[in-house]
Short mmCIF file of C-alpha atoms and ligand atoms in Angstrom, two decimals:
data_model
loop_
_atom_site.label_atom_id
_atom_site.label_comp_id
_atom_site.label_asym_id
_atom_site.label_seq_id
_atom_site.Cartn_x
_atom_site.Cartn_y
_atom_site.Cartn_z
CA UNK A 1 14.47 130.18 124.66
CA UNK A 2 17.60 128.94 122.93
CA UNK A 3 17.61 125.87 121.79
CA UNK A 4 19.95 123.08 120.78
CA UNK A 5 20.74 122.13 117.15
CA UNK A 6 19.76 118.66 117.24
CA UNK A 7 16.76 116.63 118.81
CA UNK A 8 18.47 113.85 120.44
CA UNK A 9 21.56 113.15 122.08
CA UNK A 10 23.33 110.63 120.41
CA UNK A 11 26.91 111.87 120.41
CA UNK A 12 29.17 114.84 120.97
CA UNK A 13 29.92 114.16 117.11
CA UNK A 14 26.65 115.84 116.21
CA UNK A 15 27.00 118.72 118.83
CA UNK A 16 28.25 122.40 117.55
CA UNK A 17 30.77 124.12 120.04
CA UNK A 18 27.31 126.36 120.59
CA UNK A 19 25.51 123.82 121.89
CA UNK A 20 28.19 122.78 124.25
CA UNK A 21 27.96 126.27 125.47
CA UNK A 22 24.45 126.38 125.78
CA UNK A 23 24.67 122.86 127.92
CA UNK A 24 27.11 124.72 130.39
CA UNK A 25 25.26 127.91 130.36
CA UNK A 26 22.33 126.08 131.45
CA UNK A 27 24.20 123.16 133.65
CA UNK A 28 25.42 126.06 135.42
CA UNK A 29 22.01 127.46 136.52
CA UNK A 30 20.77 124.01 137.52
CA UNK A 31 24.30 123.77 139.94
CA UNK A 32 23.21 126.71 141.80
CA UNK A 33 19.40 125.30 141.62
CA UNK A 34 21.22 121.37 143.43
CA UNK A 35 23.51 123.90 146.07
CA UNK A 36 19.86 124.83 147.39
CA UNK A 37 17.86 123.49 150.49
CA UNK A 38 14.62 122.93 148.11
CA UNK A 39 17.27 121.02 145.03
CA UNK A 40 13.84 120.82 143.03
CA UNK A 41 12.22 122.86 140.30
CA UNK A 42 9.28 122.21 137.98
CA UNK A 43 10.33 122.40 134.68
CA UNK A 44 9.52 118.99 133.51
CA UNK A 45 6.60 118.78 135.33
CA UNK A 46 4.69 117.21 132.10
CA UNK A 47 7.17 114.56 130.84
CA UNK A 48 7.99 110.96 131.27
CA UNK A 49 11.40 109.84 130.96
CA UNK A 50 12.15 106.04 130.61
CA UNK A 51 15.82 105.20 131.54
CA UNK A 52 16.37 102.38 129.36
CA UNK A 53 19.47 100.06 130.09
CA UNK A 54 20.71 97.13 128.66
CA UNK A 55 24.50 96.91 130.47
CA UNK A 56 25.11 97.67 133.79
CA UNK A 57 25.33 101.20 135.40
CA UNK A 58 26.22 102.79 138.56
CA UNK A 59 26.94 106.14 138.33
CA UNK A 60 24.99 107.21 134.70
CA UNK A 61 21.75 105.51 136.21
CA UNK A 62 21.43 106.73 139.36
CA UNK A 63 22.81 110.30 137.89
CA UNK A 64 20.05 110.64 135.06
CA UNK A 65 17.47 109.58 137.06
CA UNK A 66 18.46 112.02 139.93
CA UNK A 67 18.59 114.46 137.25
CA UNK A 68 14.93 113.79 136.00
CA UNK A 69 13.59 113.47 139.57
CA UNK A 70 14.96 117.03 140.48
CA UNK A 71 13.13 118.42 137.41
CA UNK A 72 10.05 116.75 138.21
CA UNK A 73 9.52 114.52 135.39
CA UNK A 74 8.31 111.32 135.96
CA UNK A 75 10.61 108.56 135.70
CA UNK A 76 10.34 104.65 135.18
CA UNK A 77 12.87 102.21 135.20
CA UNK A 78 14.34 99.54 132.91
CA UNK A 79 16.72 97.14 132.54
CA UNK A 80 17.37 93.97 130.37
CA UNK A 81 18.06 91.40 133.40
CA UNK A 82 14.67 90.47 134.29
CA UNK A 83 12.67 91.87 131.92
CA UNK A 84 11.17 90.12 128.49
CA UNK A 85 14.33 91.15 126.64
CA UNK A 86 15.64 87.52 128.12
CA UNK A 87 12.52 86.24 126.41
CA UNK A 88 13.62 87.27 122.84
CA UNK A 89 12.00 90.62 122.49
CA UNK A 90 13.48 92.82 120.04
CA UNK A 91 15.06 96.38 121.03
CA UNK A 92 12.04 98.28 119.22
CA UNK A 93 9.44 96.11 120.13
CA UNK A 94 10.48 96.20 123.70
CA UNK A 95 10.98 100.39 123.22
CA UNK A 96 7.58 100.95 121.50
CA UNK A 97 5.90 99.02 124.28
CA UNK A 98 7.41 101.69 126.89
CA UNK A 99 6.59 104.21 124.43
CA UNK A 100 2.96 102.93 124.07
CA UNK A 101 2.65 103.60 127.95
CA UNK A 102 3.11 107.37 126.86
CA UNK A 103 6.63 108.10 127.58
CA UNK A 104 8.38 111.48 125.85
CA UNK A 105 12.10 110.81 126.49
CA UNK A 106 13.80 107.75 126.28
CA UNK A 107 17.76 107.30 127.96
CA UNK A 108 19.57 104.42 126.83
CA UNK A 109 22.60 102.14 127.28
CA UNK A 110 23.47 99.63 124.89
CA UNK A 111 26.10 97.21 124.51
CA UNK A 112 25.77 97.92 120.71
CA UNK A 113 27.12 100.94 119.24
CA UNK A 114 24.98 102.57 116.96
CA UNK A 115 21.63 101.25 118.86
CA UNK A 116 20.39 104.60 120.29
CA UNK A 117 20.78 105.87 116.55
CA UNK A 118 18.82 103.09 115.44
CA UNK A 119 16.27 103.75 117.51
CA UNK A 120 16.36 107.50 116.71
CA UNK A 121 15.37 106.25 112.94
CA UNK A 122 12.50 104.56 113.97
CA UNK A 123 10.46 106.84 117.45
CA UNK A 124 9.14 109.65 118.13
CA UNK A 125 10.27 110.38 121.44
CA UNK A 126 13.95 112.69 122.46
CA UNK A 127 16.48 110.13 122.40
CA UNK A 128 19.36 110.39 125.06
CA UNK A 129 22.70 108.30 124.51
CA UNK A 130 23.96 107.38 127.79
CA UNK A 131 26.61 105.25 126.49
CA UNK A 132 26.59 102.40 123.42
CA UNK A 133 29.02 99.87 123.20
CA UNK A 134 32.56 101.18 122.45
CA UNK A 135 31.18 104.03 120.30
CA UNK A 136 29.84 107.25 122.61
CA UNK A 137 28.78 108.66 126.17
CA UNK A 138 27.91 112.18 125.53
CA UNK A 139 27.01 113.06 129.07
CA UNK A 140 30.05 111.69 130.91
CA UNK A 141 32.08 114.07 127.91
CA UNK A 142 29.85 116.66 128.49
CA UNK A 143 30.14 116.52 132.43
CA UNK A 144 34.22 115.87 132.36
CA UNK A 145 34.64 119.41 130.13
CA UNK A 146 32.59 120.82 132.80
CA UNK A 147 34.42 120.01 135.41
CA UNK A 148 37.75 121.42 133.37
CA UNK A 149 36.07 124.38 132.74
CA UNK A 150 35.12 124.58 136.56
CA UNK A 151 38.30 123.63 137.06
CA UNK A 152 40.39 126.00 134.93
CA UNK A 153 37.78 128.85 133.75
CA UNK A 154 38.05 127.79 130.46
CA UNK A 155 39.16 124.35 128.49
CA UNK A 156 40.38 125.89 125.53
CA UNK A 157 44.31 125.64 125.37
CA UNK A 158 44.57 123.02 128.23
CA UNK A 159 46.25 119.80 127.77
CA UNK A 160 44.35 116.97 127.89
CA UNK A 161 45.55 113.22 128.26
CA UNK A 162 43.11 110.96 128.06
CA UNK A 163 45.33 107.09 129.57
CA UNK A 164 44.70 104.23 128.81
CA UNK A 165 42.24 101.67 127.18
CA UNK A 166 41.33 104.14 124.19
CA UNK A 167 40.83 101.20 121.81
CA UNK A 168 37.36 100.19 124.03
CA UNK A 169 36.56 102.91 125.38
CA UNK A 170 33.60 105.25 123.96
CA UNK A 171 34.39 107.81 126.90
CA UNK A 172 37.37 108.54 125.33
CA UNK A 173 36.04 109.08 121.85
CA UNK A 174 33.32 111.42 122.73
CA UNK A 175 36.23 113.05 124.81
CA UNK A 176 38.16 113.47 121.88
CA UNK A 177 35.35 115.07 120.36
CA UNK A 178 34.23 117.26 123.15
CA UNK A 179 37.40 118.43 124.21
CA UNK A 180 38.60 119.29 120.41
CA UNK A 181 35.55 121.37 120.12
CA UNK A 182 36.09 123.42 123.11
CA UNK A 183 39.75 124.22 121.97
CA UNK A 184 41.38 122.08 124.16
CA UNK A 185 45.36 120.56 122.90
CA UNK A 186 44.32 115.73 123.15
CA UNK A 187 46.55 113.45 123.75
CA UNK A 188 46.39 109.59 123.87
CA UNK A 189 48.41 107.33 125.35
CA UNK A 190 48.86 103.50 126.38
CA UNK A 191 49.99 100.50 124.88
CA UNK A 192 50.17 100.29 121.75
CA UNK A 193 48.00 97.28 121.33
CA UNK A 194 44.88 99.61 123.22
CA UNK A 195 45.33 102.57 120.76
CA UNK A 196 42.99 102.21 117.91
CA UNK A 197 45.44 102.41 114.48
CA UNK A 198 43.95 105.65 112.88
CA UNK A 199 43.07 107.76 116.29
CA UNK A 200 45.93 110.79 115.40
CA UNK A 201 43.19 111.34 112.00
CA UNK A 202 40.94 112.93 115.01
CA UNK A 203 44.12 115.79 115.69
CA UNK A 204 45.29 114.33 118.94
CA UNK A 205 48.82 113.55 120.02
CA UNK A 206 49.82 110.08 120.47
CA UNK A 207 52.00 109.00 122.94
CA UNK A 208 53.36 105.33 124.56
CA UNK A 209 54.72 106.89 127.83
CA UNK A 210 52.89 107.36 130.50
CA UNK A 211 54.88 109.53 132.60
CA UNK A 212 56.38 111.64 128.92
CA UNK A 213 52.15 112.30 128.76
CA UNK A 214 51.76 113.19 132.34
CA UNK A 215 54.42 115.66 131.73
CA UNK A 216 53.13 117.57 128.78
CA UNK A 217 49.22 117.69 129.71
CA UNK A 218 47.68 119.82 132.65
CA UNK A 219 44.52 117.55 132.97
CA UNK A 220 44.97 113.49 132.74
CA UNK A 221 41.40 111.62 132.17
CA UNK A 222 42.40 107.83 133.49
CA UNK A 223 40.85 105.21 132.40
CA UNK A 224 40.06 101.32 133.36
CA UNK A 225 40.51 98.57 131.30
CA UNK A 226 37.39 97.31 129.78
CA UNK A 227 37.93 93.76 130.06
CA UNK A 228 34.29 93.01 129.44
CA UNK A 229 34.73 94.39 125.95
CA UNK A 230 38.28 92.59 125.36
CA UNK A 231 37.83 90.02 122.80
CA UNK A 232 41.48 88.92 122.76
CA UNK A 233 44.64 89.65 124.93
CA UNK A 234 46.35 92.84 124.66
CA UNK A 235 48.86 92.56 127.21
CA UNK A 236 50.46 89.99 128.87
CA UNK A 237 49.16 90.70 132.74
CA UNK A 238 46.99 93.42 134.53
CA UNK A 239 49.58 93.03 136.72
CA UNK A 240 51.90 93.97 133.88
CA UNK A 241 50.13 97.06 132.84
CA UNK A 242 50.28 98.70 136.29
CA UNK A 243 53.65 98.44 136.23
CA UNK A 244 54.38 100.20 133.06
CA UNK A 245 50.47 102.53 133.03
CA UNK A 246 49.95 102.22 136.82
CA UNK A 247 49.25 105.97 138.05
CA UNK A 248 50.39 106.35 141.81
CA UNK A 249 51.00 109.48 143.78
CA UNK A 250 54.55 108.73 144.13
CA UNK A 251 54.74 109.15 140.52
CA UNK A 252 52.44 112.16 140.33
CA UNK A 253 54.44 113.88 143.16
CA UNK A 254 57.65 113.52 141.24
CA UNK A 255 56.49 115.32 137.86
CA UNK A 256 56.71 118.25 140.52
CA UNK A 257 53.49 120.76 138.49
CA UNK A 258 49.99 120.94 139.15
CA UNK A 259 48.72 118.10 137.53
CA UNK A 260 44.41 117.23 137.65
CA UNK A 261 43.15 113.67 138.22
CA UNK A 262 39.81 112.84 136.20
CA UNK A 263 38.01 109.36 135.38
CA UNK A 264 34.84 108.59 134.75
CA UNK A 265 34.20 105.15 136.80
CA UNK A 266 34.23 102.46 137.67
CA UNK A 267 38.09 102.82 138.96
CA UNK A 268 39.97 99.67 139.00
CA UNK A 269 41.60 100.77 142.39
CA UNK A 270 45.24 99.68 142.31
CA UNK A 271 45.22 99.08 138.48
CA UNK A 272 45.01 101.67 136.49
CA UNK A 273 44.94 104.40 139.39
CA UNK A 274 46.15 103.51 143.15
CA UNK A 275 44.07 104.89 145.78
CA UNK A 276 46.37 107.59 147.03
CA UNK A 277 46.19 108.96 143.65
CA UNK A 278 42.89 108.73 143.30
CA UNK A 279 42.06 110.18 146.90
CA UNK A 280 44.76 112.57 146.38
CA UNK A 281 44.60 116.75 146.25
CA UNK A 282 45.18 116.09 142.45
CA UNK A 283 41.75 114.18 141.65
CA UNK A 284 38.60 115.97 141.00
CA UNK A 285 36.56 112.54 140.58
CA UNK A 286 33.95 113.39 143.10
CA UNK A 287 33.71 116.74 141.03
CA UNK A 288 32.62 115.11 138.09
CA UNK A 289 30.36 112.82 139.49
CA UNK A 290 28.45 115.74 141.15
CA UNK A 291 28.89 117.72 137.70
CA UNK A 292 27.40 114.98 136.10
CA UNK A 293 23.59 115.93 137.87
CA UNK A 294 23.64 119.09 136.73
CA UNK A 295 24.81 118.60 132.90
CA UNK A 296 22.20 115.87 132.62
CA UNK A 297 19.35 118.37 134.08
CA UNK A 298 20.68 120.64 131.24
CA UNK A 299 20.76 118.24 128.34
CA UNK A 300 17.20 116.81 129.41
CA UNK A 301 15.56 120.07 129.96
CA UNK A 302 16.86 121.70 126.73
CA UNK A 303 15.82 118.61 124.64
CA UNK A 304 11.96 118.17 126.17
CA UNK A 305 12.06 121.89 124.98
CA UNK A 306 11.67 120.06 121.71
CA UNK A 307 9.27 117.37 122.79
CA UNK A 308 6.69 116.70 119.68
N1 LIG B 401 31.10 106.55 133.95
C1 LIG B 401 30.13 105.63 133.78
O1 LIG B 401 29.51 105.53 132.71
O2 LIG B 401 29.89 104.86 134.89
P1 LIG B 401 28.75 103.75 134.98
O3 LIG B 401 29.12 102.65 134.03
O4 LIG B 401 28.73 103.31 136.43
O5 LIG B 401 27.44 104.40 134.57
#
C-alpha cells in the first residue's frame, strides 16, 4: 500500500505534490464507495477517532465524523463548551485523558495556531488538523482542489482567486499552499488592510480589484469576513465592503466567461456573496461540501495505515 510522507496532518505545508495525489487517488475510490446504496466499508474497523474541538464547527464536524462513521471506526465526541476545559484543564491533560480511554486518531480545532503541532510533539496517536486559529485547514484545501480538479480535470494552469479576508483566514493559506503545489496560477485580492504585508513571498498575484481579479482567474474561492478573529477595524462598514468586495450575479453575469463559485462556509449571505450568486449555475459550494466526505475518508484511512 502506498503511503503518505508524513504521520499527521497538520498542514498542506508539510504535504509533497505526491501525497496530494495519493489523497485524490484514494478520495476518488471512497466517492464511488458514498454514490453506493450500502455508503459503508470496513476499513477502520479497529480504530477510535476522537474529534476534538475547541471553536465552533458546522460543516468540518459533522463532515469528519461522517467520514469516520462510513469507515467504521469508532468515533467520540468533544468539545470545549461543557466539558472540564471551562474548569482550567490544560490542552494535553485534557488530550491524554481521551487518549488514556484508548483512542488512535485524534481531529482537532483550535483557536490557536500551532496547537495541533504542539500536540503532535507530545502523543502518540495520528494527529489530524482540522483547522487552528488563522494558521491552516488542510482538509477544506485538500477538498476545494478536489473539487477543481473534478471540476476542470486537472488544477494545474487554472487561475485561482482566492477574495477576501486573506489576512485571518487559514483557508486561504493552506489554499495558497495546496493550489501552488498542484500547478495552479494564485491570486489574492481585497482590501488592502485584509492582505497580510508579505503574502506575494508565497508566488501569488496580488490584486485590490475585485472585478480586475474576477476577470483574470477561472476559479474564485470567496471568502467571509472573520470578524471573530478581528482584533481591530479594517474597514469602515460591512456595509462598506459589499459595496466595493460584494460578489452578486449581476456582476458575475457581466464579466461575460465561465467563471466557478467556491467557499468554504459559513457564507455571510448578502456580504461577501449574495444569494443569487451563491445559488447560481456558477457555484459549486454544495460540490465541495460533498467532496469534503470523501477527502477526509482518504486522509483518515491513509494515516491509520500508520497507526503505532
Ligand atoms: N469550512 C469550515 O471550516 O466550516 P466550519 O467552520 O463550519 O467547519
Amino acid at each position: 500500500m502506498q503511503q503518505l510522507s508524513v504521520r499527521h496532518l497538520l498542514g498542506i505545508k508539510d504535504l509533497t505534490p505526491a501525497d496530494i495525489a495519493l489523497i485524490f487517488e484514494t478520495a476518488d475510490n471512497f466517492k464511488e464507495v458514498l454514490s453506493r446504496t450500502i455508503k459503508k466499508v470496513p476499513s477502520l474497523r479497529d480504530i477510535t477517532i476522537a474529534n476534538v474541538f475547541f471553536e465552533n464547527s458546522t460543516r468540518t464536524r459533522l463532515s469528519f465524523e461522517l467520514a469516520e462513521k462510513r469507515l467504521s471506526a469508532d468515533v467520540i465526541n468533544f468539545s470545549a463548551s461543557g466539558s472540564s476545559v471551562k474548569k482550567g484543564e490544560t490542552l494535553l491533560d485534557t488530550v491524554n485523558n481521551i487518549l488514556a480511554m484508548k483512542v488512535d486518531m485524534i481531529v482537532m480545532r483550535h483557536a490557536s495556531a500551532g496547537a495541533p503541532h504542539f500536540l503532535s510533539r507530545h502523543i502518540k496517536a495520528n494527529i489530524v488538523n482540522a483547522g487552528d486559529g488563522t494558521h491552516e485547514h488542510p482538509t477544506q484545501a485538500l477538498l476545494d482542489s478536489f473539487s477543481i480538479r473534478e471540476r476542470y480535470g486537472e488544477v494545474a494552469g487554472k487561475k485561482v482567486a482566492i477574495i477576501g479576508d486573506i489576512l485571518h483566514s487559514r483557508v486561504a493559506l493552506s489554499n495558497i499552499f495546496a493550489l501552488k503545489k498542484l500547478g495552479a496560477e494564485v491570486m489574492v485580492c481585497g482590501p488592502i488592510t485584509l492582505l497580510p504585508r508579505y503574502i506575494s513571498e508565497l508566488g501569488v498575484k496580488v490584486e485590490l480589484d475585485v472585478r480586475k481579479a474576477l476577470a483574470w482567474c477561472d476559479v474564485a474561492n470567496v471568502l467571509r469576513i472573520q470578524l471573530e478573529r478581528q482584533q481591530m477595524k479594517y474597514f469602515p462598514s460591512l456595509r462598506e465592503y459589499t459595496l466595493y468586495y460584494g460578489i452578486d450575479k449581476k456582476l458575475l453575469d457581466s464579466l461575460n466567461k465561465e467563471i466557478t463559485i467556491m467557499h468554504p462556509g459559513p457564507i455571510n449571505r448578502g456580504v461577501e456573496l449574495s444569494s443569487d450568486a451563491a445559488d447560481s449555475h456558477h457555484s459549486i459550494i454544495l460540490n465541495q461540501v460533498e467532496n469534503g466526505v470523501a477527502i477526509r475518508m482518504a486522509v483518515l484511512y491513509l494515516l491509520a495505515s500508520q497507526v503505532a
